Coordinates of C-alpha atoms in Angstrom, one line a residue:
X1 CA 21.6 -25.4 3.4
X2 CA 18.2 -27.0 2.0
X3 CA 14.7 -25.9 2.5
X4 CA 12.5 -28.4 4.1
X5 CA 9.5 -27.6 2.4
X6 CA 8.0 -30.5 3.7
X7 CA 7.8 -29.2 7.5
X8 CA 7.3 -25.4 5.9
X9 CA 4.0 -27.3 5.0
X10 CA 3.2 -28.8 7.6
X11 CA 3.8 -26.6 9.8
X12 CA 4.6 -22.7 9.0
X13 CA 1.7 -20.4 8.0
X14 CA 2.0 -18.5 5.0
X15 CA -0.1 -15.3 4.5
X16 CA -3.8 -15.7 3.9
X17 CA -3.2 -19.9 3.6
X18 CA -5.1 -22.9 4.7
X19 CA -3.1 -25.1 7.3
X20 CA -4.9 -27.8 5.6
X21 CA -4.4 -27.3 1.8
X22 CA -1.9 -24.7 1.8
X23 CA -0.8 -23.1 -1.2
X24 CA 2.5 -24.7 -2.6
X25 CA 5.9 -22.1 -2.1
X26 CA 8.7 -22.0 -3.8
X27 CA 12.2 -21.9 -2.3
X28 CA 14.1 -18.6 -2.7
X29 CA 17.7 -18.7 -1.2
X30 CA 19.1 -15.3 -2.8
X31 CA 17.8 -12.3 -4.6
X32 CA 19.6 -9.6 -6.2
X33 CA 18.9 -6.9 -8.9
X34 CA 15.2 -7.4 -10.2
X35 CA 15.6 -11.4 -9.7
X36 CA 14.9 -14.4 -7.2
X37 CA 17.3 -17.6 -7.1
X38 CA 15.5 -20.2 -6.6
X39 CA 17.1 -23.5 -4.1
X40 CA 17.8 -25.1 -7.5
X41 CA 19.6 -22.1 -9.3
X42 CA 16.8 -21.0 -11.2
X43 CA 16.3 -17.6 -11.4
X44 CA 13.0 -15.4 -11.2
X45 CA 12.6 -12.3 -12.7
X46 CA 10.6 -10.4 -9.9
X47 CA 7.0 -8.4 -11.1
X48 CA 5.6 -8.0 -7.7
X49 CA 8.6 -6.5 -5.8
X50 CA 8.1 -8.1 -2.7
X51 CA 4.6 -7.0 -2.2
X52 CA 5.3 -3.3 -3.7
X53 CA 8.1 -2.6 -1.7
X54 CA 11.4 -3.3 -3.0
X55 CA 11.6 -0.3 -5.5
X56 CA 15.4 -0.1 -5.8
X57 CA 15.9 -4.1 -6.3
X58 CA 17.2 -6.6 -3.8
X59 CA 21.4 -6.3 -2.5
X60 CA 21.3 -2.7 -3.2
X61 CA 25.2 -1.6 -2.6
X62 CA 23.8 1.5 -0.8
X63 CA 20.7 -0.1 1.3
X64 CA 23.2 -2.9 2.6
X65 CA 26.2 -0.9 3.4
X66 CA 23.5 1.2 5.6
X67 CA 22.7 -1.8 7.6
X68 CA 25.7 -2.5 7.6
X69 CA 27.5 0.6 9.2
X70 CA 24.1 0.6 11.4
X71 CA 25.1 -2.7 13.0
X72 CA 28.2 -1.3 14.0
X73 CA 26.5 1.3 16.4
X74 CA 23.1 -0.8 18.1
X75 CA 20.7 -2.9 15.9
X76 CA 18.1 -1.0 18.5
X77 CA 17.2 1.0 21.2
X78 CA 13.5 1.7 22.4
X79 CA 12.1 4.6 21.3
X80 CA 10.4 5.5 24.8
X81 CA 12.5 8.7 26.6
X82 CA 15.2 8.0 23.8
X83 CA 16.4 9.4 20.5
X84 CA 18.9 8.5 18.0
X85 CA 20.4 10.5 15.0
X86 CA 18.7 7.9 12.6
X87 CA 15.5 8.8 13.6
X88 CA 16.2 12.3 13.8
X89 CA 17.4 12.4 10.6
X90 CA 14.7 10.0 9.0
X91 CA 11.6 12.4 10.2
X92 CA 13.5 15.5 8.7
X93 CA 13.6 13.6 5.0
X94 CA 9.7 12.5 5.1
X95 CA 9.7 16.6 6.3
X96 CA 11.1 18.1 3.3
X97 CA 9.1 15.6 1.0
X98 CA 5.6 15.9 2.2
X99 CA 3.6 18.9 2.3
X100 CA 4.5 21.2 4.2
X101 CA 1.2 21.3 6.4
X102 CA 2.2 17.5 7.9
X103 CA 4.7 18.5 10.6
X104 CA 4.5 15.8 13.1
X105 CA 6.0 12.1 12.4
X106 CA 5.1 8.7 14.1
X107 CA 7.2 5.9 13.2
X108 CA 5.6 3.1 12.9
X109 CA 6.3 -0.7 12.5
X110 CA 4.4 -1.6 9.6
X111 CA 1.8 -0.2 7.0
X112 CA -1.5 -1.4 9.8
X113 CA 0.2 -0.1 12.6
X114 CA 0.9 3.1 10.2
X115 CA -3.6 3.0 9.9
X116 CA -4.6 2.1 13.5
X117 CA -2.4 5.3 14.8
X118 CA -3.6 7.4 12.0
X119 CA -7.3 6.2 13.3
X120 CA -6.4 6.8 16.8
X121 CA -5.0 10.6 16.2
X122 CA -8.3 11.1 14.2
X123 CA -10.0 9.9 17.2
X124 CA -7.7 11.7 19.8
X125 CA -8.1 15.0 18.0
X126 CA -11.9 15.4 17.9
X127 CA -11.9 14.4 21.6
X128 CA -9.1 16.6 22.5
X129 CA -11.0 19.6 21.3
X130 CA -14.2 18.7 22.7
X131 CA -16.4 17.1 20.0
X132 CA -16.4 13.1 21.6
X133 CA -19.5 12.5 19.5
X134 CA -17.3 12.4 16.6
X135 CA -16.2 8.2 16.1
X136 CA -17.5 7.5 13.2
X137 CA -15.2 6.6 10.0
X138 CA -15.7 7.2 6.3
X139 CA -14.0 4.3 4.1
X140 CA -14.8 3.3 0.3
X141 CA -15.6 0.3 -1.1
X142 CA -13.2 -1.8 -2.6
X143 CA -10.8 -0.3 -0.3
X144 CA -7.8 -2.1 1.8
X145 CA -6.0 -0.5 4.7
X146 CA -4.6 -3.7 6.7
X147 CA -5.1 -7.0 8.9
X148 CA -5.5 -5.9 12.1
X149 CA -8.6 -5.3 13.8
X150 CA -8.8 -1.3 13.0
X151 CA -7.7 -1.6 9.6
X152 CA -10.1 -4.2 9.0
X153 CA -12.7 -2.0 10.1
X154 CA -12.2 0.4 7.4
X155 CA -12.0 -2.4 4.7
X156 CA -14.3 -2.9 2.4
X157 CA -17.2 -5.4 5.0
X158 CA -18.7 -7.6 1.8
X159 CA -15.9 -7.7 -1.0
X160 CA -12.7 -8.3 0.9
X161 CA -11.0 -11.5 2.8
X162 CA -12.0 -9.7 6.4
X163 CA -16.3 -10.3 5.9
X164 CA -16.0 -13.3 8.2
X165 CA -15.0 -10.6 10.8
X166 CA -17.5 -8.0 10.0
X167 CA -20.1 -8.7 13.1
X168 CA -16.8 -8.2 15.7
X169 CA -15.5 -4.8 14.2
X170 CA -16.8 -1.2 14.4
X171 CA -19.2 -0.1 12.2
X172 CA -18.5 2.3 9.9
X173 CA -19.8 4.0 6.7
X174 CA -18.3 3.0 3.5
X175 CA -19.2 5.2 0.2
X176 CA -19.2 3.3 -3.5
X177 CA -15.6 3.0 -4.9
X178 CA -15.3 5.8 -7.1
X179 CA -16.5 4.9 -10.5
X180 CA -14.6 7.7 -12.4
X181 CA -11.5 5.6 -14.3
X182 CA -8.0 7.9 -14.2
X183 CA -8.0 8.2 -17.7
X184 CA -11.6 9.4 -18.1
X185 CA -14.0 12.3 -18.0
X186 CA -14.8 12.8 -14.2
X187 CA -18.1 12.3 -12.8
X188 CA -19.0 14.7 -10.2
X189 CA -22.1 13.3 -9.5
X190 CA -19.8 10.7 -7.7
X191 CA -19.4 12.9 -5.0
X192 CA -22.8 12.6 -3.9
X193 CA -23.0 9.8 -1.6
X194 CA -20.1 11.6 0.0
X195 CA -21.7 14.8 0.5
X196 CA -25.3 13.4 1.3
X197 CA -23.5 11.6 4.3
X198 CA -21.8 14.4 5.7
X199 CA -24.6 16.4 5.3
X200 CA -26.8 14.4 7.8
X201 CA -24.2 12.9 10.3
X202 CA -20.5 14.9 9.9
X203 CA -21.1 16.2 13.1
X204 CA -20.5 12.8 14.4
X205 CA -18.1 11.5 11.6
X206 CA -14.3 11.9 12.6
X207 CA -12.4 11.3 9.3
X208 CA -12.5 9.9 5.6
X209 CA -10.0 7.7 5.1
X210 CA -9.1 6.4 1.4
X211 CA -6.3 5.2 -0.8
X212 CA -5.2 8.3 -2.8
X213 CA -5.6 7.4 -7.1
X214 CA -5.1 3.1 -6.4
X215 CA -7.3 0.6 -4.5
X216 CA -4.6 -2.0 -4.2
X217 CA -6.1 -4.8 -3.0
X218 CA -9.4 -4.0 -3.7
X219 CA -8.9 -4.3 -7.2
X220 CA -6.3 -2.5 -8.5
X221 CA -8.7 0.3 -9.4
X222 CA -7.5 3.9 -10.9
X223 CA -9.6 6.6 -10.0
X224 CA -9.6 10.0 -10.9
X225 CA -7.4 12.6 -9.0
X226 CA -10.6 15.0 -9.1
X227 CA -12.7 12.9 -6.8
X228 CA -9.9 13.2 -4.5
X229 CA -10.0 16.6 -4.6
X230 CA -13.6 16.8 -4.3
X231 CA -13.2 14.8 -0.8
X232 CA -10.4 16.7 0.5
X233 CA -13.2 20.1 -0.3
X234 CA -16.0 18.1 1.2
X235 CA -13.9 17.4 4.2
X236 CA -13.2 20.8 4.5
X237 CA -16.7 22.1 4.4
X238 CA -17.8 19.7 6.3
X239 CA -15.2 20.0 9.5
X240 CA -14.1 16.2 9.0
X241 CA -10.1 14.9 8.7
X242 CA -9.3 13.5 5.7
X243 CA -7.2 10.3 6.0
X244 CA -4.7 9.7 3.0
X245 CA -3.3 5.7 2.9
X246 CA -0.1 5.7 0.7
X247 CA 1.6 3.0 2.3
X248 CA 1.5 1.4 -1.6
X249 CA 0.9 4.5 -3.7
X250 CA 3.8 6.3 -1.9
X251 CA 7.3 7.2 -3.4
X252 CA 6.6 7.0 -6.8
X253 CA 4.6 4.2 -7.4
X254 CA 2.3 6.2 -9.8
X255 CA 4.3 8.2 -11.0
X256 CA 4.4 11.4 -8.9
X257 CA 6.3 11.1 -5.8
X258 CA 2.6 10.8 -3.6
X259 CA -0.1 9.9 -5.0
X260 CA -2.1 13.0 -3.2
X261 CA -0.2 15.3 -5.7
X262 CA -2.1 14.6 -8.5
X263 CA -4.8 16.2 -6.6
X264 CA -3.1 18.9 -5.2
X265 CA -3.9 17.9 -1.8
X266 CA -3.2 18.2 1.3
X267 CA -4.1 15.2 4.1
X268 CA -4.5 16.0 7.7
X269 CA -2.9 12.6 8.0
X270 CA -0.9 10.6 5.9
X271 CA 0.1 7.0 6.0
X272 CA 3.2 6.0 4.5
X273 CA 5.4 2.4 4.0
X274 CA 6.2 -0.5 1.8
X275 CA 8.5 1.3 -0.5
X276 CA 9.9 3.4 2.8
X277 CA 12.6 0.9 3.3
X278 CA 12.9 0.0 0.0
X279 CA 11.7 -3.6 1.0
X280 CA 14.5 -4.2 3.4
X281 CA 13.2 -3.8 6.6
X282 CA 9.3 -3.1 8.4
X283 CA 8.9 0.4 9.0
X284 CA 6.0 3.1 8.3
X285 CA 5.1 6.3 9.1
X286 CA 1.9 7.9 9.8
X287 CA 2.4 11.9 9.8
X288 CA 0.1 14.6 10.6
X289 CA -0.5 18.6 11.1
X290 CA 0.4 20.6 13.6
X291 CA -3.9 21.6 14.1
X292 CA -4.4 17.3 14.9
X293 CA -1.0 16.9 17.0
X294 CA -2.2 19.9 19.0
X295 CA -6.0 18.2 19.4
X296 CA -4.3 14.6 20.7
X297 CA -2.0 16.3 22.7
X298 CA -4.8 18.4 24.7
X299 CA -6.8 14.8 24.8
X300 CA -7.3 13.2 28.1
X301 CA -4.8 10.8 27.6
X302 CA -2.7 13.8 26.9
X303 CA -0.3 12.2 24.8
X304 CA -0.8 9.6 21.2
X305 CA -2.2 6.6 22.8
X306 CA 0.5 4.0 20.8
X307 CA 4.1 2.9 21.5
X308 CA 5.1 -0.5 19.6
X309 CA 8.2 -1.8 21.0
X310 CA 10.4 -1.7 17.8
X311 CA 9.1 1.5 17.2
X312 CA 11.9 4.2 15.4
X313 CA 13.7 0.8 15.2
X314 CA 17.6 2.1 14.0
X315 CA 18.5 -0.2 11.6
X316 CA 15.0 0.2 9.9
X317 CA 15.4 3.9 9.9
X318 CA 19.4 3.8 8.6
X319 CA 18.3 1.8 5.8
X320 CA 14.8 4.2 5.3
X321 CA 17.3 7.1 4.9
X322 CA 19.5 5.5 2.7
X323 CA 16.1 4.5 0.5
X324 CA 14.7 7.7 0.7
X325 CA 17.8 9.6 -0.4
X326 CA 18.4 7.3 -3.6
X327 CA 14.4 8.6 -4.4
X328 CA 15.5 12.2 -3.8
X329 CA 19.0 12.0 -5.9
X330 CA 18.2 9.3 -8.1
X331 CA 16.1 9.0 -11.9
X332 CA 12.4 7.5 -10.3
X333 CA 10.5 9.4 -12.6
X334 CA 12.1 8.7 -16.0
X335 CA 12.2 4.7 -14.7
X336 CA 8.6 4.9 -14.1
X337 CA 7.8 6.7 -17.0
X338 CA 9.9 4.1 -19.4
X339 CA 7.9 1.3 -17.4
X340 CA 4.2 2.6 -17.7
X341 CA 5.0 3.0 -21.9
X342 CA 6.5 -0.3 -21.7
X343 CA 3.6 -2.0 -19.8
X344 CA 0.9 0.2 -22.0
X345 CA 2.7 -1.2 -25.2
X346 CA 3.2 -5.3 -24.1
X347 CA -0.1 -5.6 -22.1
X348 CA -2.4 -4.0 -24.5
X349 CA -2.6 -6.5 -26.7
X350 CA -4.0 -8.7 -23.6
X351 CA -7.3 -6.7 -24.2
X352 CA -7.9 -8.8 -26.8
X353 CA -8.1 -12.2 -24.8
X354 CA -11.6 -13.8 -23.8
X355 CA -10.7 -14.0 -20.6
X356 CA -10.0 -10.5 -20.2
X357 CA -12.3 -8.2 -18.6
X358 CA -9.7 -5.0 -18.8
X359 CA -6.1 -3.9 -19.2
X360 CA -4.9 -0.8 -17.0
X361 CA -1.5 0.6 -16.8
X362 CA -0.9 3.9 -14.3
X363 CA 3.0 4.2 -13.2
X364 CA 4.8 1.4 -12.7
X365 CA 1.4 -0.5 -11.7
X366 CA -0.2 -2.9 -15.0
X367 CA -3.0 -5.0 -14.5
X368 CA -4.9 -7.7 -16.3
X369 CA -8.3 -8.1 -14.5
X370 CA -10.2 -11.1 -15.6
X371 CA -13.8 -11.9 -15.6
X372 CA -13.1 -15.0 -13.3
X373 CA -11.3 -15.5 -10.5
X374 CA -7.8 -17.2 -11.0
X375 CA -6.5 -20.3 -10.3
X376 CA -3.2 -19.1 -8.1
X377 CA -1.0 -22.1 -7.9
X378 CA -1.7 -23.1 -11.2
X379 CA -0.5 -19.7 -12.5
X380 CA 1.5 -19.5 -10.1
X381 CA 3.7 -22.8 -11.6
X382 CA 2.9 -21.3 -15.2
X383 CA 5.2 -18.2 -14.2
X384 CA 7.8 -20.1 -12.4
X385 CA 7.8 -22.1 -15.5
X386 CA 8.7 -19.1 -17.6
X387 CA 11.2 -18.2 -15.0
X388 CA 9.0 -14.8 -14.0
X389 CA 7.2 -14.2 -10.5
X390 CA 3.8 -13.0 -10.9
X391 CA 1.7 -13.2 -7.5
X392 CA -2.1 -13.6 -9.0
X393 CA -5.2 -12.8 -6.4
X394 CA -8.7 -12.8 -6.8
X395 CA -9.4 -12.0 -10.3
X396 CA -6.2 -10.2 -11.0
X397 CA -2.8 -10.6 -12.8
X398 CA -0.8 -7.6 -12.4
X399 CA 2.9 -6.1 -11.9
X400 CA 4.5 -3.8 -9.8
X401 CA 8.0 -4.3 -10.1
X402 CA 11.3 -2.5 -9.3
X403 CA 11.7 0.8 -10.3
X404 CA 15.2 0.0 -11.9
X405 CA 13.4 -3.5 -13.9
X406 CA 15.3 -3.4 -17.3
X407 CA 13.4 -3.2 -20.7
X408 CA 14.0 -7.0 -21.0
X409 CA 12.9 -8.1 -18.0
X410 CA 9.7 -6.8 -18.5
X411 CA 9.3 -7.7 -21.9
X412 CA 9.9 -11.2 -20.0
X413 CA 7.5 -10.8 -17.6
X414 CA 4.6 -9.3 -20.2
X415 CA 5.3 -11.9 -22.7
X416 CA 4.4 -15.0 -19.9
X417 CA 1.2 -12.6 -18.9
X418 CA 0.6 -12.4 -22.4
X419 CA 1.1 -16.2 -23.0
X420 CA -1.1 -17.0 -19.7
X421 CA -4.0 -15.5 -21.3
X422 CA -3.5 -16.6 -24.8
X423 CA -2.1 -13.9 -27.2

């Protein structure tokens, strides 16, 4: 069966695309491994894993025989006065992962759903135990939590694709990104902003929310674990809940299984996704202590204010266990190891370009950031050309591929990002 990309253009929106100069697409009719078959056979080694979130590789024997024994019991049920074993048994796995202080799971249907609850328990909590002055949110620049309208909130308001919204949202307070690189001396002094705001308004500032280590979208910035553990202290002191986003950090990504571990930390809430399903299905979590389950629960409302319809959906949890248990039994952390030397090794020579502005490799992320913004479909046709998909934005190349990408393929993938910019 063709593609007819000819109505796809005229008439299907793809994400953040004009209707009236749309970005072109390329036709994709099969994947498997770590590659893309294109309509005409070609095939694409994949450096983006679907947006982050296909770490085991696409037709997984395990993922799709989940699904498929799933099917043979209900594709879904609602979650509302209902259980089901895959559920159940999904909740207990994100249990005995996470710390042990996070003791209540929602299951969400995607990574912004996963922030707007997390944002309505921090809310819920403070007026469940009788401080309703507290609605105020914390956020960093160069920070991305989502598309929808709470998310956005919490984006960064200037340098990110939501400004056009920024006089219809909440506002909130937004600290500078942390300008303390991962692989450098911390800064303390860039805890100050932090603590000066707390000191004249936490007592009506409900939570901090950040991206643990990574600003994804913002950048692709790596920051140093201690300024996360300076927040999670200044949170403490300061009696507000500390928000962790890992819906693209979590499940190995940087190489520790969270992110929030290499700051020996603790969130009172923690958003999970992407990776959850190993790409196969919409599903996130958003998980949170007993102390802030107790708070929403003696709210008002008297119960989490948020029910999506496909929420605890069964095939999206059968196929979340079945990810989750090939993390827990399988070899993430060597893979990721073996691909942050690899990427150090074959990007570094990048640094040398012009048109480089910095190379940066942490996990199985690598990143060319350039001083100008890119020209996306152009590169985007360079890398199809060299039979490699590379998804470009802003001012960034990078990669974040499966965690079981062979040596070759990313040599493949780091030699056309290496030809791109001219070394």
């Amino acid at each position: 069966m063709s593609i007819d990309l000819a109505f796809d253009r005229q008439h299907i929106w793809h994400p953040y695309t004009s209707m009236i100069d749309p970005l072109p697409v390329y036709p994709v009719v099969a994947a498997e491994g770590c590659e893309l078959i294109l309509e005409n056979g070609q095939r694409l080694v994949d450096g983006t894993a679907s947006w982050w979130s296909a770490v085991h590789g696409y037709r997984h024997p395990v993922l799709d025989q989940a699904v498929t024994d799933q099917l043979g019991q209900m594709a879904h049920v609602m979650f509302g006065g209902i259980t089901h074993p895959q559920a159940v048994t999904l909740c207990q796995q994100l249990l005995a992962m996470t710390p042990p202080a996070l003791n209540k799971v929602f299951l969400a249907d995607s990574g912004s759903i996963a922030v707007e609850v997390a944002i309505k328990m921090a809310l819920q909590y403070w007026q469940g135990i009788g401080h309703r002055q507290k609605t105020e949110l914390i956020s960093l620049r160069k920070g991305y939590h989502g598309d929808t309208f709470a998310a956005m909130a919490v984006c960064d308001p200037v340098d990110s694709m939501h400004s056009m919204f920024s006089k219809l949202l909440p506002q909130h307070h937004f600290l500078p990104a942390p300008d303390s690189p991962y692989h450098s001396e911390f800064r303390p002094e860039s805890l100050k902003p932090l603590q000066q705001l707390l000191e004249q308004r936490h007592q009506y500032i409900a939570a901090l929310i950040l991206e643990p280590i990574v600003q994804g979208y913002g950048g692709m910035r790596f920051y140093h674990p201690d300024y996360l553990a300076g927040c999670r202290a200044l949170c403490d002191e300061f009696e507000v809940l500390l928000i962790a986003d890992e819906i693209a950090t979590g499940f190995g990504r940087t190489g520790s299984l969270f992110a929030c571990e290499q700051a020996k930390i603790t969130a009172d809430i923690l958003c999970l996704g992407k990776a959850l399903t190993g790409g196969y299905m919409t599903m996130a979590a958003t998980l949170c202590t007993d102390q802030v389950a107790l708070g929403v629960s003696q709210s008002e409302a008297g119960g989490l204010m948020h029910g999506p319809t496909f929420m605890a959906n069964p095939l999206a949890c059968a196929v979340a266990n079945a990810s989750i248990g090939l993390i827990r039994t399988g070899d993430w952390q060597a893979q990721v190891a073996a691909i942050e030397t690899q990427l150090k090794a074959e990007l570094a020579p990048c640094q040398a370009s012009p048109l480089v502005k910095e190379v940066r490799v942490l996990g199985a992320i690598g990143v060319l950031e350039m001083h100008h913004p890119v020209d996306v479909a152009k590169l985007q046709q360079h890398f199809v050309g060299d039979g490699v998909w590379i998804r470009p934005f802003n001012r960034l190349i990078y990669l974040m591929p499966p965690f079981i990408i062979s040596e070759e393929q990313i040599s493949r993938l780091c030699w056309s990002m290496r030809r791109t910019v001219g070394v």
